[in-house]
XYZ file of N, CA and C in Angstrom:
618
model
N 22.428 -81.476 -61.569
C 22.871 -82.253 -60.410
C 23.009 -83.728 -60.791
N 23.708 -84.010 -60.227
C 24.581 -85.637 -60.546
C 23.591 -86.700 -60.096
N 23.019 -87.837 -60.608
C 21.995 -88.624 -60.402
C 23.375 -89.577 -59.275
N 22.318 -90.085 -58.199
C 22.467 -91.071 -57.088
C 22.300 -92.650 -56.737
N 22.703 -93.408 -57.288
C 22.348 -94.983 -57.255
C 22.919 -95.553 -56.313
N 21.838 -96.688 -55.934
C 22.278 -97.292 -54.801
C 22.378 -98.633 -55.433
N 23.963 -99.207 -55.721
C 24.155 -100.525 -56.273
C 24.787 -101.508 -55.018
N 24.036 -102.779 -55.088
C 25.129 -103.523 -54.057
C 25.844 -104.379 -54.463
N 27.055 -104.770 -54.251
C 28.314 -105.226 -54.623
C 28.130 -106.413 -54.743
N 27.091 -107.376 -53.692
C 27.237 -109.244 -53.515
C 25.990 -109.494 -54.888
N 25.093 -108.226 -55.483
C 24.140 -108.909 -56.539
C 23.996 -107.603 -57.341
N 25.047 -106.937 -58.138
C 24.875 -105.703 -59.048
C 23.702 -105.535 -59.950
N 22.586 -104.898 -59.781
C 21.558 -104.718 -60.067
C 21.729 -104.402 -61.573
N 21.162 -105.328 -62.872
C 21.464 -105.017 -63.977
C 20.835 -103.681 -64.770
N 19.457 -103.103 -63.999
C 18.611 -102.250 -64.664
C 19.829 -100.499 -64.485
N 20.529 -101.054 -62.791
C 21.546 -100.113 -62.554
C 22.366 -100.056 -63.002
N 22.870 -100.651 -63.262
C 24.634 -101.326 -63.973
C 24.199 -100.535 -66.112
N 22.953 -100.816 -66.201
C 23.033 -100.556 -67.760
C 22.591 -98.885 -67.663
N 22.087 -98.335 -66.584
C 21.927 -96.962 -66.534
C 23.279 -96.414 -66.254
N 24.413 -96.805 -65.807
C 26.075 -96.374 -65.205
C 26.335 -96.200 -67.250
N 26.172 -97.299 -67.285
C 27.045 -97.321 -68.529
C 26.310 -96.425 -69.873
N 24.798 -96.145 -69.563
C 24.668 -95.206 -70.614
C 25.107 -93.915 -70.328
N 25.505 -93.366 -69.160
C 25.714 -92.586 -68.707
C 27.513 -91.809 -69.518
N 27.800 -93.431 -69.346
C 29.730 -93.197 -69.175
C 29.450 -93.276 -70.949
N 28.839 -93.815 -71.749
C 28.700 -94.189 -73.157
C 28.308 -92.233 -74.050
N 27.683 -91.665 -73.104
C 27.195 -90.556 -73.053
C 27.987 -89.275 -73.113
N 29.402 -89.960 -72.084
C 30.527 -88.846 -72.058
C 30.550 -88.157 -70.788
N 29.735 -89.024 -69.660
C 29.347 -88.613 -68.341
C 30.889 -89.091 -67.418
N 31.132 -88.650 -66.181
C 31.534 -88.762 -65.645
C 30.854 -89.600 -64.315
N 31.403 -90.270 -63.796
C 31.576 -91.021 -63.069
C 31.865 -91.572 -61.656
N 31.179 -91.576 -60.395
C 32.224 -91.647 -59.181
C 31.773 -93.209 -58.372
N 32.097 -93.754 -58.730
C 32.229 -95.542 -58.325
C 33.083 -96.341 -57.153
N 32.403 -97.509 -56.627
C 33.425 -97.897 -55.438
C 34.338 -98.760 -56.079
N 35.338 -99.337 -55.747
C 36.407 -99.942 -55.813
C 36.430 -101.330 -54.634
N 38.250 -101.471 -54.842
C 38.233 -102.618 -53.694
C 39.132 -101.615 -52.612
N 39.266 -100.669 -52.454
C 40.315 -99.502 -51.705
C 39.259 -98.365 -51.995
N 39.895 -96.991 -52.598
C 38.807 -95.853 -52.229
C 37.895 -95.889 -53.464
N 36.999 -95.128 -53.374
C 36.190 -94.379 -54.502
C 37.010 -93.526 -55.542
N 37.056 -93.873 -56.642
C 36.862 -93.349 -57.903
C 36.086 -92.693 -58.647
N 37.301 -91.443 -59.607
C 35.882 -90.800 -60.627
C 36.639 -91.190 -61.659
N 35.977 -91.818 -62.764
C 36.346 -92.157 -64.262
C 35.081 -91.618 -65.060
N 35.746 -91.981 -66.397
C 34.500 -92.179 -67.869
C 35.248 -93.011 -68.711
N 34.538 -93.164 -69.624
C 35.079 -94.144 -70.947
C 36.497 -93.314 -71.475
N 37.356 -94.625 -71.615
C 38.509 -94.195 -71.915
C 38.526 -93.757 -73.391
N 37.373 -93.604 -74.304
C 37.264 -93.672 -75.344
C 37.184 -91.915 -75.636
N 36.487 -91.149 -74.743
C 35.875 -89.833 -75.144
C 36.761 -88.714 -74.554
N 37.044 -88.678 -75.383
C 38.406 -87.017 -75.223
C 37.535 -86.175 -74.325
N 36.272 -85.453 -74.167
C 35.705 -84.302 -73.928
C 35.761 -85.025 -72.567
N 35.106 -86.269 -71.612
C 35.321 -86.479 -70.938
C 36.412 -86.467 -70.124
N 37.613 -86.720 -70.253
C 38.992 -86.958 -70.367
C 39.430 -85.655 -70.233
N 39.231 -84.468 -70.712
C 39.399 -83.504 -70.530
C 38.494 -82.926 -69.429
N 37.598 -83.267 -69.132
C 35.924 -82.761 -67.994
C 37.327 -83.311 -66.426
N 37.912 -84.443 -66.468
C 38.279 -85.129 -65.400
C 39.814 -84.077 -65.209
N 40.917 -84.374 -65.923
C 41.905 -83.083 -65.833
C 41.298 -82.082 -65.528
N 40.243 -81.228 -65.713
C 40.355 -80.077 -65.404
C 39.559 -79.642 -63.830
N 39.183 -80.788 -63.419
C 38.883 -81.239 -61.755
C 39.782 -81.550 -61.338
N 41.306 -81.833 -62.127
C 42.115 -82.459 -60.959
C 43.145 -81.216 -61.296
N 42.566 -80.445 -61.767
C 43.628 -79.006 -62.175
C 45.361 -79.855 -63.017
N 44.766 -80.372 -64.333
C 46.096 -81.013 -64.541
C 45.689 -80.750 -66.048
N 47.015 -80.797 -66.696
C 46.961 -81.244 -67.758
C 46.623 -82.321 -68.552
N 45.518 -82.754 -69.100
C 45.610 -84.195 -70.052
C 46.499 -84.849 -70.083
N 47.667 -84.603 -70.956
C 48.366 -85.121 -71.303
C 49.758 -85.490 -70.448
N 49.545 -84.855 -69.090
C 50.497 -85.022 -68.237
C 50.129 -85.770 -66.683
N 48.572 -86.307 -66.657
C 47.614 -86.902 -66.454
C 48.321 -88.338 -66.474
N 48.283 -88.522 -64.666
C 48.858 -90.481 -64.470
C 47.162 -90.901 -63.971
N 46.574 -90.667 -64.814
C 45.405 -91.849 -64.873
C 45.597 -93.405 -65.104
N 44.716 -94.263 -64.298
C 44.609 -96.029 -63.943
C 43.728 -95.706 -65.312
N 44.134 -97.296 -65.936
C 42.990 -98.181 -66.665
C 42.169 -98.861 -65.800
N 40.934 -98.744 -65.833
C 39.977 -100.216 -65.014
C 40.083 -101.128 -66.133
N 40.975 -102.294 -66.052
C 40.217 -103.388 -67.096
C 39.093 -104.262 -65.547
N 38.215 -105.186 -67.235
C 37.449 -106.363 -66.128
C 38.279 -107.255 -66.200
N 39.886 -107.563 -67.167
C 40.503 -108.666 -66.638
C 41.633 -108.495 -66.755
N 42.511 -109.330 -67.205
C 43.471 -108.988 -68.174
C 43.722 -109.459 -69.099
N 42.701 -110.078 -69.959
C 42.208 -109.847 -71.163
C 42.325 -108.803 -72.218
N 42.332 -107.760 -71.121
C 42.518 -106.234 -71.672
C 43.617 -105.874 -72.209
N 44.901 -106.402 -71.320
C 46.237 -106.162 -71.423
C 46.776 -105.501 -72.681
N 46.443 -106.687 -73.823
C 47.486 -106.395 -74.600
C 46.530 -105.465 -76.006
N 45.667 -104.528 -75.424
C 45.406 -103.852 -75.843
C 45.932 -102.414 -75.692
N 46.324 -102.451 -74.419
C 47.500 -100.928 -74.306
C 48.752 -101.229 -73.930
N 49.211 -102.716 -73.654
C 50.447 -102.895 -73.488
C 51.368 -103.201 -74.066
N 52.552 -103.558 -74.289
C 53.513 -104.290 -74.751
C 53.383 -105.665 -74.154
N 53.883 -106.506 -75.221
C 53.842 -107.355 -74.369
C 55.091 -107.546 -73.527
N 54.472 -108.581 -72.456
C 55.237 -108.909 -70.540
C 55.727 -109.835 -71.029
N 56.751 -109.969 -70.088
C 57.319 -111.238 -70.320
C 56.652 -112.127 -68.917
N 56.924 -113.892 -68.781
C 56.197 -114.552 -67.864
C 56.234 -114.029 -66.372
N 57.769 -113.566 -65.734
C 57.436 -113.353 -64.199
C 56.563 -112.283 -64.077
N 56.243 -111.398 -64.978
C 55.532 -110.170 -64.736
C 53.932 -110.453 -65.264
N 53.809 -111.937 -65.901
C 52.686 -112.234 -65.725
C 51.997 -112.452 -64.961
N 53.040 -113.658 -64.592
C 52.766 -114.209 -63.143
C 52.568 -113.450 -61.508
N 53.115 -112.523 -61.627
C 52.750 -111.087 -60.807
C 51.076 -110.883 -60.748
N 50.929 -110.500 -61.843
C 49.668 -110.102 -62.246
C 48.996 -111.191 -62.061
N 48.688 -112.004 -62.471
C 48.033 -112.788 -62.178
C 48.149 -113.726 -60.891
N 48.684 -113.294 -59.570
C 48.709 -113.499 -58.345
C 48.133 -112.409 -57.760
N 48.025 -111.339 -58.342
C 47.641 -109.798 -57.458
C 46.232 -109.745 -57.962
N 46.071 -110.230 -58.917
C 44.202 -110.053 -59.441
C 43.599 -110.419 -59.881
N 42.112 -110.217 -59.533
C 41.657 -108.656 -59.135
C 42.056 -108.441 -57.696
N 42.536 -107.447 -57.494
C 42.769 -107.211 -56.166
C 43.108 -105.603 -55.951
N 44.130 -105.082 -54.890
C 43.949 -103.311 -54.499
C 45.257 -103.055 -55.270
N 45.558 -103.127 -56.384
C 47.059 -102.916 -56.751
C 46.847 -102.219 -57.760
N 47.649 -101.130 -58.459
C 47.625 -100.498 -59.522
C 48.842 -100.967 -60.075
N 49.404 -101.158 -61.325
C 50.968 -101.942 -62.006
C 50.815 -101.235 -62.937
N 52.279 -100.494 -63.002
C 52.563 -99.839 -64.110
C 53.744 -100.144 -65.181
N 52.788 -100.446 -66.204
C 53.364 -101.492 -67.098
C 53.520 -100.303 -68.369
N 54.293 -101.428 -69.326
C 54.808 -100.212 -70.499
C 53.750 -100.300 -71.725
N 53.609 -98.835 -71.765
C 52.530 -98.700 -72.855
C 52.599 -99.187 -74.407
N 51.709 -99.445 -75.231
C 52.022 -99.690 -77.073
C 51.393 -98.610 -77.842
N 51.338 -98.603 -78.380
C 51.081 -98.000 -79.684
C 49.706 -98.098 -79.994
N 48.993 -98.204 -79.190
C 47.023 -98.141 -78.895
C 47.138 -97.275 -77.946
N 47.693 -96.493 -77.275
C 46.997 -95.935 -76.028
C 46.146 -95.122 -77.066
N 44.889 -94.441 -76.363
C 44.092 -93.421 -76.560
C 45.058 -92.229 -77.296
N 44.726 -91.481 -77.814
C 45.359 -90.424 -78.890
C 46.050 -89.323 -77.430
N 45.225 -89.364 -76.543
C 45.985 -88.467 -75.666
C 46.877 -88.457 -74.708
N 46.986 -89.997 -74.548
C 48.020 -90.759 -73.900
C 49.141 -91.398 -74.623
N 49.694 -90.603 -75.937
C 50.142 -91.258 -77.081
C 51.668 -91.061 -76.264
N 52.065 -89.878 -75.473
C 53.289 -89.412 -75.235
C 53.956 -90.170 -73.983
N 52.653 -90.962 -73.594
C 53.299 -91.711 -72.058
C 54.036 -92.877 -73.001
N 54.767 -93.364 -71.780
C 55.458 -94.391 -72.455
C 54.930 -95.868 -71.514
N 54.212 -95.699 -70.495
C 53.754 -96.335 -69.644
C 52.369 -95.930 -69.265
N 51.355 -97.211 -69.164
C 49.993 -97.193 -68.334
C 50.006 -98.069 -66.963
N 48.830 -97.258 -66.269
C 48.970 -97.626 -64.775
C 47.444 -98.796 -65.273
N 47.178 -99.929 -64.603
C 46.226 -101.213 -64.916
C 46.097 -101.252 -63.731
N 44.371 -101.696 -63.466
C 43.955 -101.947 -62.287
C 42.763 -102.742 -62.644
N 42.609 -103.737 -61.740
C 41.650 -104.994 -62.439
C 41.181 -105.098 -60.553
N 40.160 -104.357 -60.158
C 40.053 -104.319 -58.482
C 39.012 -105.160 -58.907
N 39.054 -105.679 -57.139
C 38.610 -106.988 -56.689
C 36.833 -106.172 -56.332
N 36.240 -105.828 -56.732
C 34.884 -105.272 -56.984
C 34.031 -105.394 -57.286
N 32.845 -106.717 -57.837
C 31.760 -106.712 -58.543
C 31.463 -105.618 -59.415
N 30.581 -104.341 -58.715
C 30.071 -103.542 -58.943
C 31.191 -102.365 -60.120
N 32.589 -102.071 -60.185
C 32.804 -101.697 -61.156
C 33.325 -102.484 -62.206
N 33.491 -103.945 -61.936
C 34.043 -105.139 -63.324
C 32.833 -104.987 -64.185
N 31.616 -105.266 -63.132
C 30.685 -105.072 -63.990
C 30.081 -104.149 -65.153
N 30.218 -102.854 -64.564
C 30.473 -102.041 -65.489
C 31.298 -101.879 -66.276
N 32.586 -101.911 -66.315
C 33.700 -102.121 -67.311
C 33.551 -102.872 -68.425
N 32.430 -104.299 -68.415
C 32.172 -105.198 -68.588
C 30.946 -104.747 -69.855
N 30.426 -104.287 -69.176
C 29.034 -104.098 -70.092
C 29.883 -102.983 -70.644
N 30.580 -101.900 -70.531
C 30.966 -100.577 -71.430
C 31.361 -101.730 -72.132
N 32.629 -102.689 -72.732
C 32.887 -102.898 -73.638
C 34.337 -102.544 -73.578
N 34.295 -101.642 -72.658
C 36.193 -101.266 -72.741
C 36.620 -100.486 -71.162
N 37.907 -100.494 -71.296
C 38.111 -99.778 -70.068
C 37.680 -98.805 -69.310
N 37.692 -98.330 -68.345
C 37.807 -97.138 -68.108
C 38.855 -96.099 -67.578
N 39.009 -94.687 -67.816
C 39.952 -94.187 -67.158
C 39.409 -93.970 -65.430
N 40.607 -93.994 -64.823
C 39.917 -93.868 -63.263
C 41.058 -92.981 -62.432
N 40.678 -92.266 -61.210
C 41.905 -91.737 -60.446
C 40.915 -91.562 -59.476
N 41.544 -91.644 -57.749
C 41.191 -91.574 -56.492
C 40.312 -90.193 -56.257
N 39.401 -90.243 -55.513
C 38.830 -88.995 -55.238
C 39.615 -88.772 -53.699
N 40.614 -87.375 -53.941
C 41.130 -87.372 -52.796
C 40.695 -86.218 -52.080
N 40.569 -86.226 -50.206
C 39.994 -85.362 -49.841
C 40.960 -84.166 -49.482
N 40.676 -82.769 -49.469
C 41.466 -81.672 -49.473
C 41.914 -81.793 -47.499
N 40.989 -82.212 -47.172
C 41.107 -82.403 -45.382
C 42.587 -83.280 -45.182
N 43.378 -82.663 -44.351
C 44.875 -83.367 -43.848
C 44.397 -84.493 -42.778
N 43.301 -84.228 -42.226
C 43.004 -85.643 -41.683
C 42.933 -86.892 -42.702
N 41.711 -86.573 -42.814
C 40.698 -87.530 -43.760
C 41.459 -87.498 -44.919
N 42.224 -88.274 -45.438
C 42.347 -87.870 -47.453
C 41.533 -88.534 -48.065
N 40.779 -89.262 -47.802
C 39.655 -90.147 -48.710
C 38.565 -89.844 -48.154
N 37.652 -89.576 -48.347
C 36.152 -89.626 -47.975
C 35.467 -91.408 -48.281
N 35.454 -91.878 -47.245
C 34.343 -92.976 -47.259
C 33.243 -93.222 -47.598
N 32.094 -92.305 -46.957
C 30.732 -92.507 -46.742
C 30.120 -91.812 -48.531
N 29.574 -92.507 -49.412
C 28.650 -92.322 -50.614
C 28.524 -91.025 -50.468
N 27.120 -90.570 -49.389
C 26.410 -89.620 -49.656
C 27.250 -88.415 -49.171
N 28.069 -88.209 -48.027
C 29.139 -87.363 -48.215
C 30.087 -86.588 -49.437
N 30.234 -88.049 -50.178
C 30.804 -87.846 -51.533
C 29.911 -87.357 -52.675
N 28.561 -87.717 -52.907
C 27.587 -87.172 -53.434
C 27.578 -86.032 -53.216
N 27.028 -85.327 -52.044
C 26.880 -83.513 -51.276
C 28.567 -83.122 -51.880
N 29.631 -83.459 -52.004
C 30.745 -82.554 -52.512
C 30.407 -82.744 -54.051
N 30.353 -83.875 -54.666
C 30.474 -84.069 -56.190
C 29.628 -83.812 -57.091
N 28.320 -83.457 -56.097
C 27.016 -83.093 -56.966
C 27.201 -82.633 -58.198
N 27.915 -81.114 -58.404
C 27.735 -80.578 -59.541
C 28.954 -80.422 -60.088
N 29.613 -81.654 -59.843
C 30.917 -82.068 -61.106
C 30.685 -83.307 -61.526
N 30.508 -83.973 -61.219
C 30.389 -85.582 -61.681
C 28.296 -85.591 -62.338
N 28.533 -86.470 -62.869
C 27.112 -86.777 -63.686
C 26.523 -88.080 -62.897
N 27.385 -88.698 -61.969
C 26.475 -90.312 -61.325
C 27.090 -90.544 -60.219
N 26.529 -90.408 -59.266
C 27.500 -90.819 -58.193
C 26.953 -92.271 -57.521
N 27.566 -93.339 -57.589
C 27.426 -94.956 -57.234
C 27.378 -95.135 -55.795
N 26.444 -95.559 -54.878
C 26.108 -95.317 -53.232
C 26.746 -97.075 -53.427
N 28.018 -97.881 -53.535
C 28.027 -99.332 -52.945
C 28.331 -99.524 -52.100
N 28.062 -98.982 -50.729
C 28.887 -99.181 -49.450
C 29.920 -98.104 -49.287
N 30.326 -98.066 -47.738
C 31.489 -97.275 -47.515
C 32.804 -97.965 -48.064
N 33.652 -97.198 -48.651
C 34.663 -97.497 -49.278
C 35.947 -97.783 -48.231
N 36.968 -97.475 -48.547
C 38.474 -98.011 -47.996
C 39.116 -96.169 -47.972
N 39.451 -96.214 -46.730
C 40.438 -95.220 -46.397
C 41.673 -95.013 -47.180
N 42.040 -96.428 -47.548
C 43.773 -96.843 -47.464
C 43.636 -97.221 -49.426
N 44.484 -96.539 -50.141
C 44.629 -96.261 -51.673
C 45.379 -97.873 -51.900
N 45.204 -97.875 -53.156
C 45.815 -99.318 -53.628
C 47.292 -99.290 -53.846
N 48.402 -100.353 -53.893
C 49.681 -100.424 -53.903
C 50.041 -100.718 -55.046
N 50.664 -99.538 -55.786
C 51.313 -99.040 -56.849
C 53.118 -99.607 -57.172
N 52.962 -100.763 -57.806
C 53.648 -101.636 -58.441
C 54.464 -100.675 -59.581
N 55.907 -100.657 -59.983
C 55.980 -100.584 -61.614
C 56.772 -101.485 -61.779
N 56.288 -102.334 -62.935
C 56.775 -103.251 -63.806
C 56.924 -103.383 -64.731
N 57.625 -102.167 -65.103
C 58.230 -100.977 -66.314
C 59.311 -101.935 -66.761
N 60.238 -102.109 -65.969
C 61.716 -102.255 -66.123
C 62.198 -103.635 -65.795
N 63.295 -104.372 -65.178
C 63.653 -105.533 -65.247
C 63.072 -105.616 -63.832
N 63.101 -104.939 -62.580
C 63.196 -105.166 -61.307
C 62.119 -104.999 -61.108
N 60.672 -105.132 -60.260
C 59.596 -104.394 -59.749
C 59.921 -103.193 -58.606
N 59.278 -102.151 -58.635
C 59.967 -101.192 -57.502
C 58.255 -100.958 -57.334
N 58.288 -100.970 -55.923
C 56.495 -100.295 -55.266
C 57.236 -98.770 -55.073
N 56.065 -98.456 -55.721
C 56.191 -96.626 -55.543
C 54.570 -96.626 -54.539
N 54.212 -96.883 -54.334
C 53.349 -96.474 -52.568
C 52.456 -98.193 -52.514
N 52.939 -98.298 -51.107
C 52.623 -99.272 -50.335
C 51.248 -99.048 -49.600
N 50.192 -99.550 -50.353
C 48.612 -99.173 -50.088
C 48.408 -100.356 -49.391
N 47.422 -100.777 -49.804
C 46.013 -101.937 -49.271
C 46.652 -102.735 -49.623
N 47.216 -103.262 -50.928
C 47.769 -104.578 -51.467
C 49.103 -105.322 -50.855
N 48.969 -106.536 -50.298
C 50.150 -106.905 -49.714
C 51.637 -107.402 -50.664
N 52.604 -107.148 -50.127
C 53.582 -107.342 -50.640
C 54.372 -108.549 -51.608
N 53.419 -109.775 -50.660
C 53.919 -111.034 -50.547
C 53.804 -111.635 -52.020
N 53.287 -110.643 -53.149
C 53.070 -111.459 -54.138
C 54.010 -110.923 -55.165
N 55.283 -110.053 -54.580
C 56.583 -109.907 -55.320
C 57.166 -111.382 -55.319
């Protein structure tokens, strides 16, 4: 059964924050708050993990539109190509904040993401997972925990999410109730920006 922490977001408890990350260092899986919904990731580093997460989302690896968490964008030009300035400047008006941007991949992605030609980057406005990102040392992979209910598609409440995730996930992170409403999915692939879903993140910073 999946261990339960209660981290809070305004003062991330470091004894907690270094138990997340031995966890994810471990090859554990992951279910963390955000600045929009809850997330399950692990280190973008460990294939077996990476494979543990596809096969919860009934997908293939390699056909797998998994987010990077960076803690900045610092990170960038470790899986990207490089941007040119307006698409900097994008980015760096949107974050950290609820936006996912899907930018064009280089020649570092992870061995199993070698065939995308594009990564999705998300740098959320969060304490509690920068921090962790922070102490791992490197990104993480991340994707929405979505609910099977046609009402509800996100589950809010921690311990709700705990009682379903118990015995798939290895840590489940209690930081507060999360966000109903998914982050706004940017691509800034190409010359134009096109939003492919209009979430939490406002527009105004096209």
């Amino acid at each position: 059964m999946a261990q339960f922490i209660k981290i809070y977001e305004d003062k991330p408890n470091e004894a907690a924050i270094a138990k997340v990350v031995k966890v994810l260092k471990e090859g554990g899986l992951v279910i963390y708050p955000t600045d929009t919904v809850y997330g399950l990731g692990c280190d973008i580093t460990n294939t077996k993990a990476l494979e543990r997460i596809a096969k919860i989302k009934g997908i293939k690896l390699e056909k797998a539109n998994f987010s990077f968490i960076c803690h900045d964008l610092s990170n960038l030009s470790d899986y990207v190509k490089q941007i040119d300035t307006p698409t900097f400047k994008i980015l760096k008006r949107a974050l950290p904040g609820p936006y996912t941007f899907i930018l064009p991949g280089n020649n570092n992605l992870p061995k199993e993401f070698k065939k995308k030609t594009t990564v999705g980057i998300r740098v959320p406005d969060n304490s509690i997972i920068l921090e962790l990102v922070k102490q791992l040392g490197n990104p993480i992979v991340s994707t929405s925990i979505r609910d099977e209910d046609d009402v509800i598609e996100y589950t809010t409440d921690p311990e709700l999410i705990f009682e379903k995730w118990q015995n798939l996930v290895d840590l489940v992170i209690d930081g507060g109730y999360g966000d109903n409403v998914g982050s706004t999915i940017i691509d800034l692939s190409d010359f134009e920006p096109v939003v492919v879903r209009e979430g939490k993140g406002s527009l105004d910073i096209l």
